[in-house]
Amino acid sequence: MDLAYAPEEEEFRARLREWLAKTLPDLPARPDPLDWPGRRAYDLGWQRRLYDAGYGAVHWDASPTVRLIFLEETERAGAPYVGANFVGLLHAGPTIAAEGTDEQRARWLPPVVRGDEVWCQGFSEPEAGSDLAALRTRAVRDGDEYVVTGQKIWTSHAEIADWCELLVRTDPEAPRHRGISWLAMPMDAPGITVRPLRTLAGPAEFAEVFLDGVRVPVANRVGAEHDGWRVTMVTLSFERGTAFVGEVVACRRTLGELARAARANGRWDDPVLRRRLGRLNAEFTALWRLIQRNVGAARDAGGVPDAGGSVFKLRYSQVRQELYDAAAEVLGPSGALDADQRWTADRLSSLSYTIAAGTSQIQRDIIAERILGLPKGR
Amino acid sequence: MDLRPTADQRALQAGTRELLTRCFGRDRLREAVEAPALDRALWRELGAAGLFALRLPEADGGVGLGLPDAVLVFEEAGRALLPGPLVAGELLAGVVPGVATGERVAGLCDAGRGGEVLWEHPGDCDELILLEDGTDAHGRAFWNAPDWPVLEPVRSIDPLTPLARVTSYPRRAPRSLDVPRLRREAALLTAALQLGSAARTVEMAVEHARRREQFGVRIGSFQAVKHLCAEMLIRVEMARSAVYAASLTAKSLPVVVAKVLADEAAVRNARDCLQVHGGMGFTWEADVHLHLKRAWLRVEQWQSGGKAEEALAEALLTGHDGE
């Protein structure tokens, strides 16, 4: 056990820190959350600057420890969130890097790394959310193309995406985990209709995507035909493993801000609130250490995080909600009910964390069955 | 940077588990419940195996290991429900003669700034070191013969840990010890014991849930039972991350984090384990209650929940995150 980073890792950290200090001050202000074209341009612009500085592919090209340092330092410095590049950099990119052919890597990875193209995720369906293997969107082979028909939902960034990592059923006769394939679908193909869904947090973060006879080249399939479930598990393990590192850093900073705000407005005198914030401090400190432990395991598993990611995701999604509930208490009744107050939007969006990327119930099943070895059942 | 035990450390852990299985197995545990006086032969065997001399330099006859290694060994002791003043043994080896080898047994009590002082295994100790806060806030230590303090008997909730309340003690033999360090390390080692207990009760719950059948199926296939077990594992993993990290920095705040989360993991996991065991869990024959009672006892040792949370809140204002 040790907490010391290797010399080359510390060099990476120092170089990145210096570059961030130099780069961030002249960054333009972030666009309004409702301005989708503006957000796309802003997020891609930031990715381009990372690319030009040599940090473009760090999400899948670097060791898990370097990835951890990158996410920690960018968040500490207040750099822009990965934003519209989320799926491309953290899901589709790592999946194509791990499972794609040389041609596929050459076609899709450079535009993601350069900040030229945006990806969205076409996994969930109205009848297949947490039970992803129940998906029904069909892809029927027609020569060297698949003809895709069906519907996706909760598709983040669909309005501004160039590509969609799409799960389709290629063999309706096979057992449900076996007949699935993973496709890269161009979002400008005829037959695609995107309908934004307004979230309870206000803006439309995601959309419904209707697919009516969309033609996708067979060459766009990543992994073998009908082997999409295994490819998807690779994607999901990335999602549950390293994707939240920056957020934990941000939550720890927010917790410090909450404490200072509480002292400023007098609520700090309430020992119940104080102890609640103290307890959250323990939780976030331990979550950070859990990430560091998981990174060690990820390194041994060739970069793919293991089921420890589910342990992290479950606790983190709960604690994040507790953090913003505590924030509401710090703000007081009129502040907590004022939708324009700081932390209110985060409180609302935190509600998605115990649902998205597998509900907490699904995560508990995964932990019970895959880690603890309890029998499958209801 | 790697928060996982090295190959050597895993071997140390496996060796300790093997030793404790051999010299303090389930039968011995249940005998100790009936006769809780310290087994001196066992204590000497643990001493001979290096359990107390882990961190003494090799030149002084010790094993020459560090705090992280001691934490891994204490995690095993917590799993096995090993009774006795273990923390005192580890911290006073090299301070009180004979403690390192297990020949003599020392107690370690914290009087803090007054208030209640509990002493574990009072009838079994040959020496007692008593800590209290001094005027310089660094604390003072007194070396007491065990018959010096005035005691009130306490009928201990933990059948394996006799307790007494220290009502007054003479301040006769001041010792120059690093009292803050002793408190920090005592809290961390206690957290490691809690961690081991928490990990063991998950295993016990899972073993039971995989074997026990109700309604014609194994109860481990019920989602309600599964989710109890999953939450137990999460508490262990959170506590383990905090305890291992604190053993590497040995700083005050990380130790507080470790104690808070390990206390919670040990207590709540024992309760959930009891729940999974159903009626059997509520009997004296099941071991679950021994884990719960010891966990409750350790919660009160070295760091109280309220004080710990206040310290963690204070740290948010000062910006010391303990790293």
XYZ file of C-alpha atoms in Angstrom:
701
model
C 0.000 0.000 0.000
C 1.267 3.456 -0.782
C -0.107 6.863 -1.625
C 2.920 8.130 -3.499
C 2.595 8.662 -7.236
C 5.419 7.589 -9.554
C 7.867 10.360 -10.592
C 6.573 10.384 -14.176
C 3.006 10.662 -12.850
C 3.987 13.618 -10.678
C 5.682 15.188 -13.705
C 2.466 14.738 -15.676
C 0.515 16.392 -12.858
C 2.903 19.346 -12.662
C 2.910 19.854 -16.438
C -0.891 19.690 -16.612
C -1.298 22.020 -13.651
C 0.992 24.568 -15.244
C -0.830 24.336 -18.579
C -4.232 24.741 -16.892
C -3.052 27.787 -14.961
C -1.877 29.341 -18.219
C -4.880 28.331 -20.336
C -7.953 28.785 -18.152
C -7.827 32.562 -17.525
C -8.526 33.473 -21.175
C -11.283 30.913 -21.636
C -14.608 32.473 -22.701
C -17.644 32.324 -20.394
C -19.810 29.223 -20.542
C -22.947 29.489 -22.691
C -26.473 29.255 -21.334
C -27.512 25.631 -20.608
C -30.451 25.994 -23.029
C -28.209 27.122 -25.884
C -27.410 23.756 -27.447
C -25.365 24.958 -30.452
C -23.457 27.233 -28.074
C -22.741 24.373 -25.669
C -21.593 22.142 -28.500
C -19.200 24.784 -29.828
C -17.892 25.559 -26.336
C -17.308 21.942 -25.314
C -15.710 21.017 -28.642
C -13.520 24.126 -28.414
C -12.259 23.035 -25.012
C -11.590 19.527 -26.309
C -9.613 21.046 -29.191
C -7.405 22.944 -26.752
C -6.804 19.776 -24.762
C -5.924 17.994 -28.000
C -3.503 20.687 -29.129
C -1.778 20.472 -25.749
C -1.459 16.688 -26.005
C -4.237 15.709 -23.576
C -6.898 14.726 -26.119
C -7.006 10.949 -25.700
C -6.046 10.746 -22.053
C -9.381 9.070 -21.220
C -8.469 5.832 -22.929
C -4.860 6.225 -23.976
C -3.375 6.734 -20.523
C -2.965 4.475 -17.519
C -5.824 4.580 -15.003
C -3.589 6.519 -12.604
C -2.786 9.201 -15.183
C -6.497 9.356 -16.044
C -7.235 9.875 -12.370
C -4.665 12.682 -12.140
C -6.053 14.313 -15.292
C -9.638 14.313 -14.006
C -8.563 15.455 -10.537
C -6.451 18.355 -11.768
C -8.851 19.632 -14.425
C -11.681 19.717 -11.895
C -9.511 21.311 -9.170
C -8.539 24.040 -11.608
C -12.177 24.662 -12.526
C -11.715 23.587 -16.143
C -14.865 23.016 -18.239
C -16.714 19.782 -17.721
C -16.393 17.193 -20.453
C -19.972 18.150 -21.428
C -21.087 17.305 -24.950
C -17.985 15.132 -25.363
C -19.037 12.879 -22.515
C -20.197 9.865 -24.520
C -17.443 10.120 -27.125
C -14.613 10.451 -24.639
C -15.831 8.269 -21.793
C -18.020 5.599 -23.445
C -17.803 5.199 -27.208
C -14.133 6.177 -27.424
C -12.848 3.677 -24.846
C -15.115 0.986 -26.324
C -13.861 1.515 -29.881
C -10.290 1.743 -28.608
C -10.709 -1.612 -26.828
C -12.991 -3.486 -29.232
C -12.786 -1.781 -32.641
C -10.732 -2.755 -35.709
C -7.753 -0.645 -36.825
C -9.955 0.939 -39.519
C -12.664 1.775 -36.976
C -10.178 3.302 -34.558
C -8.709 5.371 -37.394
C -12.176 6.553 -38.515
C -13.802 7.445 -35.209
C -11.198 8.114 -32.564
C -9.290 11.091 -34.060
C -12.434 13.278 -34.476
C -13.438 12.598 -30.879
C -9.955 13.392 -29.622
C -9.685 16.534 -31.763
C -13.087 17.797 -30.715
C -14.619 17.547 -34.196
C -17.471 15.139 -33.528
C -20.011 14.571 -30.767
C -21.428 11.165 -29.795
C -24.639 10.215 -28.054
C -25.677 6.958 -26.416
C -28.527 4.886 -27.889
C -28.823 2.144 -25.298
C -32.052 2.645 -23.336
C -35.532 2.097 -24.744
C -38.987 2.730 -23.295
C -39.267 -0.999 -22.435
C -35.564 -1.506 -21.783
C -34.051 0.831 -19.242
C -32.251 -0.912 -16.414
C -33.221 -4.190 -18.069
C -31.084 -3.295 -21.043
C -31.127 -6.788 -22.551
C -34.856 -6.361 -23.200
C -34.138 -3.909 -26.008
C -36.277 -4.324 -29.149
C -34.848 -1.940 -31.759
C -34.277 -4.231 -34.754
C -31.505 -4.236 -37.315
C -32.196 -6.364 -40.370
C -29.295 -7.153 -42.658
C -29.741 -5.932 -46.249
C -26.553 -6.517 -48.255
C -23.767 -4.557 -46.593
C -26.192 -2.434 -44.582
C -28.391 -2.892 -41.537
C -31.916 -1.443 -41.719
C -32.729 -0.187 -38.211
C -36.222 0.367 -36.840
C -37.233 1.169 -33.274
C -37.046 3.790 -30.548
C -34.416 4.945 -28.062
C -34.955 7.132 -25.024
C -32.940 9.087 -22.399
C -30.468 9.802 -25.202
C -28.238 12.556 -23.817
C -26.999 15.161 -26.315
C -28.912 13.556 -29.198
C -29.805 16.989 -30.627
C -26.199 17.931 -31.258
C -24.602 14.533 -31.852
C -22.850 13.403 -35.032
C -22.741 9.739 -34.033
C -24.739 7.421 -31.833
C -23.398 4.305 -30.103
C -26.440 2.211 -30.874
C -27.484 -1.160 -29.472
C -29.715 -3.138 -31.813
C -31.205 -6.607 -31.897
C -29.686 -8.452 -34.870
C -31.030 -11.908 -33.978
C -34.563 -11.868 -32.560
C -34.546 -15.678 -32.197
C -31.464 -15.855 -29.952
C -31.568 -15.688 -26.134
C -31.957 -12.035 -25.267
C -28.308 -11.358 -24.286
C -26.977 -13.069 -27.401
C -28.717 -11.417 -30.334
C -27.493 -7.842 -29.779
C -24.978 -5.838 -31.822
C -23.160 -2.537 -31.202
C -23.331 -0.059 -34.118
C -21.984 3.409 -34.811
C -24.929 5.234 -36.382
C -24.486 8.575 -38.156
C -27.076 10.964 -36.708
C -27.688 12.652 -40.096
C -28.936 9.423 -41.705
C -32.464 9.581 -43.177
C -35.179 8.116 -40.932
C -33.917 9.542 -37.613
C -36.253 11.824 -35.628
C -35.022 13.438 -32.416
C -37.584 14.740 -29.919
C -36.141 16.545 -26.856
C -37.453 15.493 -23.440
C -37.683 18.157 -20.810
C -36.260 16.978 -17.465
C -37.528 17.839 -13.990
C -34.399 19.974 -13.636
C -35.760 22.273 -16.362
C -33.710 22.119 -19.552
C -33.874 19.277 -22.047
C -30.793 17.186 -21.295
C -31.878 14.169 -23.256
C -34.188 13.135 -26.053
C -36.295 10.416 -27.566
C -34.854 9.099 -30.822
C -37.176 7.434 -33.356
C -35.560 5.176 -35.943
C -37.547 4.379 -39.080
C -35.674 2.250 -41.613
C -32.320 3.909 -40.889
C -29.543 2.371 -43.006
C -26.272 1.775 -41.162
C -23.286 0.156 -42.943
C -22.326 -3.288 -41.604
C -18.771 -1.913 -41.428
C -19.991 0.329 -38.586
C -20.506 -2.643 -36.285
C -17.989 -2.760 -33.418
C -17.323 -6.324 -32.292
C -18.825 -9.457 -33.831
C -22.435 -9.667 -34.960
C -24.709 -10.656 -32.034
C -21.786 -10.033 -29.613
C -22.934 -6.530 -28.674
C -23.786 -7.440 -25.098
C -20.180 -8.211 -24.230
C -19.031 -5.016 -25.991
C -21.667 -3.114 -24.015
C -20.402 -4.486 -20.714
C -17.010 -3.006 -21.595
C -18.693 0.353 -22.200
C -20.687 0.206 -18.977
C -17.696 -0.736 -16.860
C -15.951 2.418 -18.064
C -19.057 4.395 -17.280
C -19.217 3.049 -13.729
C -15.502 3.152 -13.077
C -13.670 6.361 -13.851
C -16.432 8.613 -15.140
C -17.181 10.252 -11.767
C -13.680 11.181 -10.599
C -14.001 14.868 -11.437
C -17.413 15.030 -9.813
C -16.105 13.765 -6.488
C -13.451 16.478 -6.525
C -16.193 19.025 -7.285
C -18.424 17.687 -4.503
C -15.621 18.021 -1.958
C -15.137 21.624 -3.033
C -18.882 22.261 -2.809
C -18.912 20.823 0.709
C -16.278 23.350 1.784
C -18.340 26.149 0.195
C -21.432 24.937 2.067
C -19.586 25.090 5.387
C -18.382 28.632 4.721
C -21.837 29.724 3.574
C -23.361 28.223 6.728
C -20.918 30.125 8.908
C -21.667 33.334 7.024
C -25.449 33.039 7.442
C -25.411 31.755 11.011
C -26.662 28.234 10.324
C -23.295 26.911 11.407
C -24.464 27.397 15.002
C -26.808 24.433 14.556
C -24.847 21.394 15.790
C -27.105 19.003 13.872
C -26.248 20.688 10.575
C -22.561 20.905 11.516
C -22.401 17.215 12.274
C -24.259 16.425 9.066
C -21.633 18.311 7.068
C -18.863 16.620 9.071
C -20.316 13.224 8.234
C -20.448 14.164 4.527
C -16.791 15.123 4.756
C -16.007 11.580 5.948
C -18.096 10.076 3.133
C -16.484 12.078 0.337
C -12.992 11.515 1.723
C -13.632 7.776 1.757
C -15.152 7.889 -1.752
C -11.966 9.494 -2.978
C -9.889 6.743 -1.373
C -12.224 4.143 -2.880
C -11.565 5.635 -6.325
C -7.843 5.355 -5.683
C -8.246 1.712 -4.675
C -10.367 0.995 -7.756
C -7.721 2.550 -9.981
C -5.258 -0.074 -8.767
C -7.702 -2.829 -9.670
C -8.420 -1.209 -13.041
C -4.709 -1.127 -13.821
C -4.454 -4.868 -13.230
C -7.519 -5.560 -15.375
C -6.029 -3.853 -18.443
C -7.683 -0.520 -17.801
C -11.223 -1.813 -17.502
C -12.667 -1.106 -14.050
C -14.163 -4.124 -12.282
C -17.284 -4.529 -10.185
C -15.781 -2.150 -7.597
C -17.222 0.488 -9.895
C -20.710 -0.578 -8.825
C -19.759 -0.174 -5.162
C -18.558 3.339 -5.889
C -21.480 4.315 -8.109
C -24.057 3.196 -5.563
C -22.628 5.056 -2.589
C -21.661 8.116 -4.623
C -25.135 8.566 -6.088
C -26.633 8.472 -2.576
C -24.093 10.803 -0.998
C -24.349 13.307 -3.843
C -28.071 13.621 -3.132
C -27.380 14.028 0.595
C -24.872 16.780 -0.213
C -27.418 18.895 -2.071
C -30.112 18.210 0.519
C -27.663 19.621 3.079
C -27.131 22.583 0.743
C -30.866 23.283 0.829
C -30.705 23.334 4.611
C -27.819 25.779 4.508
C -29.784 28.051 2.154
C -32.819 28.055 4.428
C -36.465 27.762 3.342
C -36.646 30.782 1.042
C -33.301 29.921 -0.523
C -34.040 26.240 -0.911
C -37.312 27.002 -2.704
C -35.806 29.656 -4.987
C -35.041 27.963 -8.298
C -32.473 30.655 -9.130
C -30.329 30.034 -6.047
C -26.949 28.375 -6.397
C -27.002 24.610 -5.726
C -30.708 24.342 -6.614
C -30.058 23.115 -10.148
C -27.499 20.662 -8.790
C -29.988 19.463 -6.200
C -32.511 18.752 -8.942
C -30.029 17.077 -11.281
C -28.657 14.926 -8.441
C -31.991 13.095 -8.475
C -30.940 11.357 -11.685
C -27.854 9.778 -10.131
C -29.630 6.867 -8.424
C -31.376 6.113 -11.749
C -28.951 6.788 -14.605
C -26.311 4.234 -15.655
C -28.205 1.496 -13.817
C -30.520 2.232 -10.898
C -29.307 1.744 -7.336
C -31.423 -1.407 -7.182
C -29.644 -2.822 -10.231
C -26.265 -1.914 -8.744
C -27.165 -3.751 -5.529
C -28.149 -6.815 -7.559
C -24.813 -6.651 -9.390
C -22.899 -6.425 -6.123
C -24.900 -9.224 -4.493
C -24.637 -11.604 -7.436
C -21.263 -10.826 -8.996
C -19.183 -9.899 -5.957
C -20.897 -11.714 -3.091
C -22.010 -14.695 -5.151
C -25.620 -14.769 -3.979
C -28.001 -16.793 -6.175
C -29.917 -15.124 -8.986
C -33.580 -14.548 -8.343
C -36.238 -11.965 -7.812
C 0.022 5.055 -5.833
C -1.701 1.814 -4.927
C -4.062 1.477 -1.983
C -4.116 -2.302 -2.152
C -1.943 -4.481 0.071
C 1.319 -5.652 -1.518
C 2.107 -9.350 -1.955
C 4.091 -9.273 1.318
C 1.207 -7.625 3.111
C -1.285 -10.154 1.757
C 1.017 -12.904 3.023
C 1.151 -11.236 6.446
C -2.638 -11.078 6.470
C -3.008 -14.714 5.406
C -0.453 -15.801 8.010
C -2.277 -13.919 10.736
C -5.598 -15.453 9.713
C -4.030 -18.898 9.786
C -2.502 -18.262 13.227
C -5.779 -16.997 14.680
C -7.783 -19.857 13.161
C -5.364 -22.283 14.816
C -5.090 -20.685 18.268
C -8.470 -18.938 18.535
C -10.965 -20.895 16.463
C -14.698 -21.015 17.010
C -14.546 -23.535 19.890
C -11.993 -21.407 21.726
C -14.143 -18.316 21.100
C -17.195 -19.977 22.644
C -15.106 -21.173 25.635
C -13.919 -17.602 26.138
C -17.524 -16.413 26.218
C -18.074 -18.642 29.248
C -14.723 -17.723 30.889
C -13.709 -14.249 29.764
C -10.508 -13.936 31.829
C -7.532 -13.385 29.537
C -5.873 -16.618 28.396
C -2.247 -15.939 29.320
C -0.965 -18.892 27.319
C -2.740 -17.585 24.228
C -1.405 -14.074 24.915
C 2.172 -15.412 25.095
C 1.596 -17.374 21.878
C 0.425 -14.210 20.132
C 3.446 -12.387 21.561
C 5.807 -15.118 20.345
C 4.224 -14.842 16.878
C 5.152 -11.137 16.872
C 1.629 -9.756 17.106
C 2.584 -7.049 19.613
C 6.148 -6.443 18.400
C 5.101 -5.779 14.817
C 6.363 -2.212 14.786
C 9.324 -2.574 17.141
C 12.611 -2.238 15.276
C 14.296 -5.547 14.518
C 17.283 -4.408 16.600
C 14.951 -4.359 19.622
C 13.652 -7.823 18.906
C 10.635 -6.624 16.911
C 9.355 -7.384 13.428
C 10.201 -3.920 12.094
C 6.988 -3.339 10.156
C 4.862 -0.189 9.842
C 1.422 1.088 10.724
C -0.188 -0.192 7.477
C 0.995 -3.708 8.331
C -0.318 -3.406 11.879
C -3.671 -2.308 10.486
C -3.895 -5.417 8.288
C -3.077 -7.644 11.267
C -5.670 -5.888 13.413
C -8.247 -6.321 10.666
C -7.695 -10.073 11.078
C -7.957 -9.837 14.865
C -11.284 -8.040 14.408
C -12.526 -10.776 12.070
C -11.653 -13.434 14.629
C -13.223 -11.500 17.531
C -9.923 -11.930 19.361
C -10.430 -10.567 22.898
C -7.973 -8.714 25.131
C -6.313 -5.297 25.352
C -4.909 -5.625 21.835
C -4.512 -1.935 21.085
C -2.647 -1.407 24.361
C -0.416 -4.377 23.556
C 0.493 -2.979 20.146
C 1.084 0.586 21.332
C 2.915 -0.190 24.584
C 5.271 -2.859 23.222
C 8.688 -1.301 23.645
C 7.296 1.106 26.254
C 6.328 -1.302 29.012
C 8.767 -4.210 29.508
C 7.381 -7.651 28.774
C 4.435 -6.438 26.699
C 6.089 -7.130 23.327
C 6.486 -10.830 24.098
C 3.072 -11.186 25.709
C 4.670 -12.011 29.086
C 3.062 -9.015 30.703
C -0.272 -7.413 29.884
C -0.692 -3.655 29.815
C -3.879 -1.583 29.766
C -4.291 1.805 28.136
C -7.063 4.180 29.214
C -7.939 7.660 28.051
C -9.299 10.044 30.686
C -9.431 12.902 28.188
C -10.571 16.098 29.895
C -12.412 14.237 32.600
C -15.609 12.362 32.122
C -16.048 8.646 32.065
C -12.980 6.400 31.837
C -13.516 2.785 30.870
C -10.823 0.142 31.308
C -11.027 -3.127 29.411
C -9.780 -6.303 31.095
C -8.996 -4.526 34.401
C -8.422 -7.798 36.245
C -5.968 -9.066 33.652
C -3.549 -6.133 33.385
C -0.129 -6.043 35.056
C 0.339 -2.377 34.230
C -1.874 0.536 33.323
C -0.946 3.604 31.340
C -3.491 6.350 31.782
C -3.714 9.274 29.392
C -5.281 12.628 30.169
C -5.288 16.062 28.614
C -2.628 18.290 30.131
C -2.603 22.041 30.372
C -0.534 22.221 27.191
C -3.257 20.340 25.288
C -0.735 17.734 24.315
C -1.879 15.311 26.966
C -0.044 13.588 29.756
C 0.570 9.936 30.510
C 0.787 8.264 33.922
C 2.079 4.835 34.675
C -0.095 3.207 37.275
C 0.144 -0.023 39.113
C -3.157 -1.716 38.413
C -4.239 -1.524 42.040
C -3.850 2.269 42.200
C -6.987 3.519 40.446
C -10.330 3.417 42.192
C -12.759 1.321 40.220
C -16.449 0.722 39.986
C -17.485 -2.584 38.484
C -19.358 -2.564 35.199
C -21.258 -5.572 33.927
C -19.934 -5.390 30.384
C -22.365 -5.746 27.507
C -19.660 -7.681 25.629
C -19.245 -11.075 27.279
C -15.678 -11.235 25.953
C -14.536 -7.871 27.327
C -14.644 -7.307 31.086
C -14.918 -3.595 31.915
C -14.479 -1.308 34.898
C -15.175 2.367 35.387
C -12.122 4.294 36.648
C -13.482 6.825 39.147
C -10.185 8.299 40.331
C -6.500 7.640 39.906
C -3.286 9.040 41.321
C -1.120 11.175 39.028
C 2.034 9.710 40.443
C 4.343 8.466 37.737
C 4.269 10.812 34.731
C 5.696 9.341 31.556
C 6.965 11.254 28.594
C 4.969 9.644 25.831
C 3.666 11.171 22.616
C 0.054 11.217 23.780
C -1.532 12.649 20.594
C 0.230 9.967 18.559
C -0.968 7.257 20.954
C -4.537 8.501 20.655
C -4.341 8.677 16.861
C -2.903 5.212 16.507
C -5.259 3.748 19.082
C -8.217 5.128 17.121
C -6.812 3.783 13.847
C -6.112 0.312 15.227
C -9.579 0.254 16.776
C -10.983 1.214 13.359
C -9.050 -1.693 11.841
C -10.623 -4.082 14.379
C -14.048 -2.686 13.454
C -13.271 -3.139 9.758
C -12.377 -6.791 10.290
C -15.564 -7.391 12.230
C -17.644 -5.650 9.551
C -16.062 -7.762 6.823
C -16.682 -10.955 8.802
C -20.365 -10.237 9.378
C -20.870 -9.743 5.614
C -19.389 -13.200 5.071
C -21.580 -14.662 7.802
C -24.697 -13.089 6.302
C -23.810 -14.269 2.790
C -22.976 -17.804 3.968
C -26.317 -17.978 5.749
C -28.288 -16.483 2.843
C -26.775 -19.020 0.434
C -27.651 -21.980 2.659
C -30.945 -21.134 4.338
C -34.119 -22.056 2.446
C -37.545 -20.518 2.922
C -40.565 -20.730 0.634
C -38.666 -23.488 -1.184
C -35.750 -21.294 -2.326
C -32.542 -19.965 -0.836
C -33.199 -16.664 0.874
C -30.149 -15.152 -0.860
C -32.202 -15.083 -4.054
C -34.648 -12.602 -2.493
C -33.917 -9.073 -3.609
C -34.636 -7.718 -0.126
C -31.919 -9.956 1.356
C -29.540 -9.280 -1.521
C -29.813 -5.562 -1.052
C -29.097 -5.809 2.677
C -25.944 -7.772 1.862
C -24.898 -5.350 -0.894
C -25.183 -2.376 1.462
C -23.078 -4.281 4.000
C -20.326 -4.752 1.439
C -20.430 -1.073 0.506
C -19.895 -0.094 4.148
C -16.901 -2.425 4.313
C -15.381 -1.048 1.137
C -15.831 2.557 2.240
C -14.342 1.806 5.662
C -11.487 -0.209 4.187
C -10.571 2.611 1.784
C -10.534 5.086 4.682
C -8.623 2.825 7.100
C -5.912 1.842 4.617
C -5.402 5.451 3.497
C -5.242 6.669 7.115
C -2.609 4.051 7.933
C -0.412 5.552 5.219
C -0.694 9.189 6.275
C -1.135 8.548 10.046
C -2.557 12.069 10.247
C -5.302 13.104 12.590
C -8.157 13.832 10.188
C -7.852 10.717 8.009
C -7.876 8.694 11.237
C -11.111 10.406 12.301
C -12.646 9.548 8.902
C -11.503 5.952 9.266
C -12.938 5.599 12.780
C -16.295 7.148 11.851
C -16.803 4.893 8.823
C -15.420 1.735 10.453
C -17.650 2.234 13.508
C -20.668 2.577 11.251
C -19.678 -0.445 9.161
C -19.119 -2.687 12.199
C -22.318 -1.749 14.020
C -24.693 -1.614 11.086
C -23.271 -4.715 9.430
C -23.657 -6.712 12.643
C -27.265 -5.553 12.875
C -27.973 -6.434 9.235
C -26.234 -9.781 9.706
C -28.515 -10.444 12.654
C -31.507 -9.550 10.494
C -30.435 -11.934 7.718
C -30.081 -14.721 10.320
C -33.645 -14.150 11.513
C -34.593 -15.799 14.804
C -31.316 -17.730 14.963
C -29.502 -14.411 14.942
C -31.222 -13.383 18.146
C -29.911 -16.382 20.081
C -26.865 -16.571 22.352
C -25.545 -19.520 20.301
C -25.094 -17.482 17.132
C -21.896 -15.406 17.011
C -23.622 -12.356 15.537
C -24.369 -10.738 18.895
C -20.701 -11.014 19.894
C -19.735 -8.931 16.863
C -22.441 -6.370 17.564
C -21.603 -6.009 21.246
C -17.870 -5.663 20.607
C -18.599 -3.135 17.858
C -20.725 -1.081 20.264
C -17.896 -1.188 22.780
C -15.304 -0.017 20.255
C -17.537 2.840 19.117
C -17.057 4.274 22.624
C -13.293 3.779 22.555
C -10.850 6.478 21.411
C -13.198 8.634 19.396
C -16.858 9.390 19.923
C -19.157 9.847 16.932
C -20.270 13.352 17.850
C -16.790 14.702 18.524
C -15.492 13.083 15.374
C -18.179 14.673 13.206
C -17.528 18.070 14.787
C -13.815 17.708 13.993
C -14.665 16.816 10.409
C -16.973 19.822 10.135
C -14.326 22.137 11.568
C -11.861 20.861 8.984
C -14.193 22.046 6.205
C -13.823 25.611 7.442
C -10.072 25.496 7.825
C -9.665 23.733 4.494
C -7.478 20.996 5.967
C -8.598 17.932 4.111
C -5.975 15.773 5.779
C -4.036 14.946 2.620
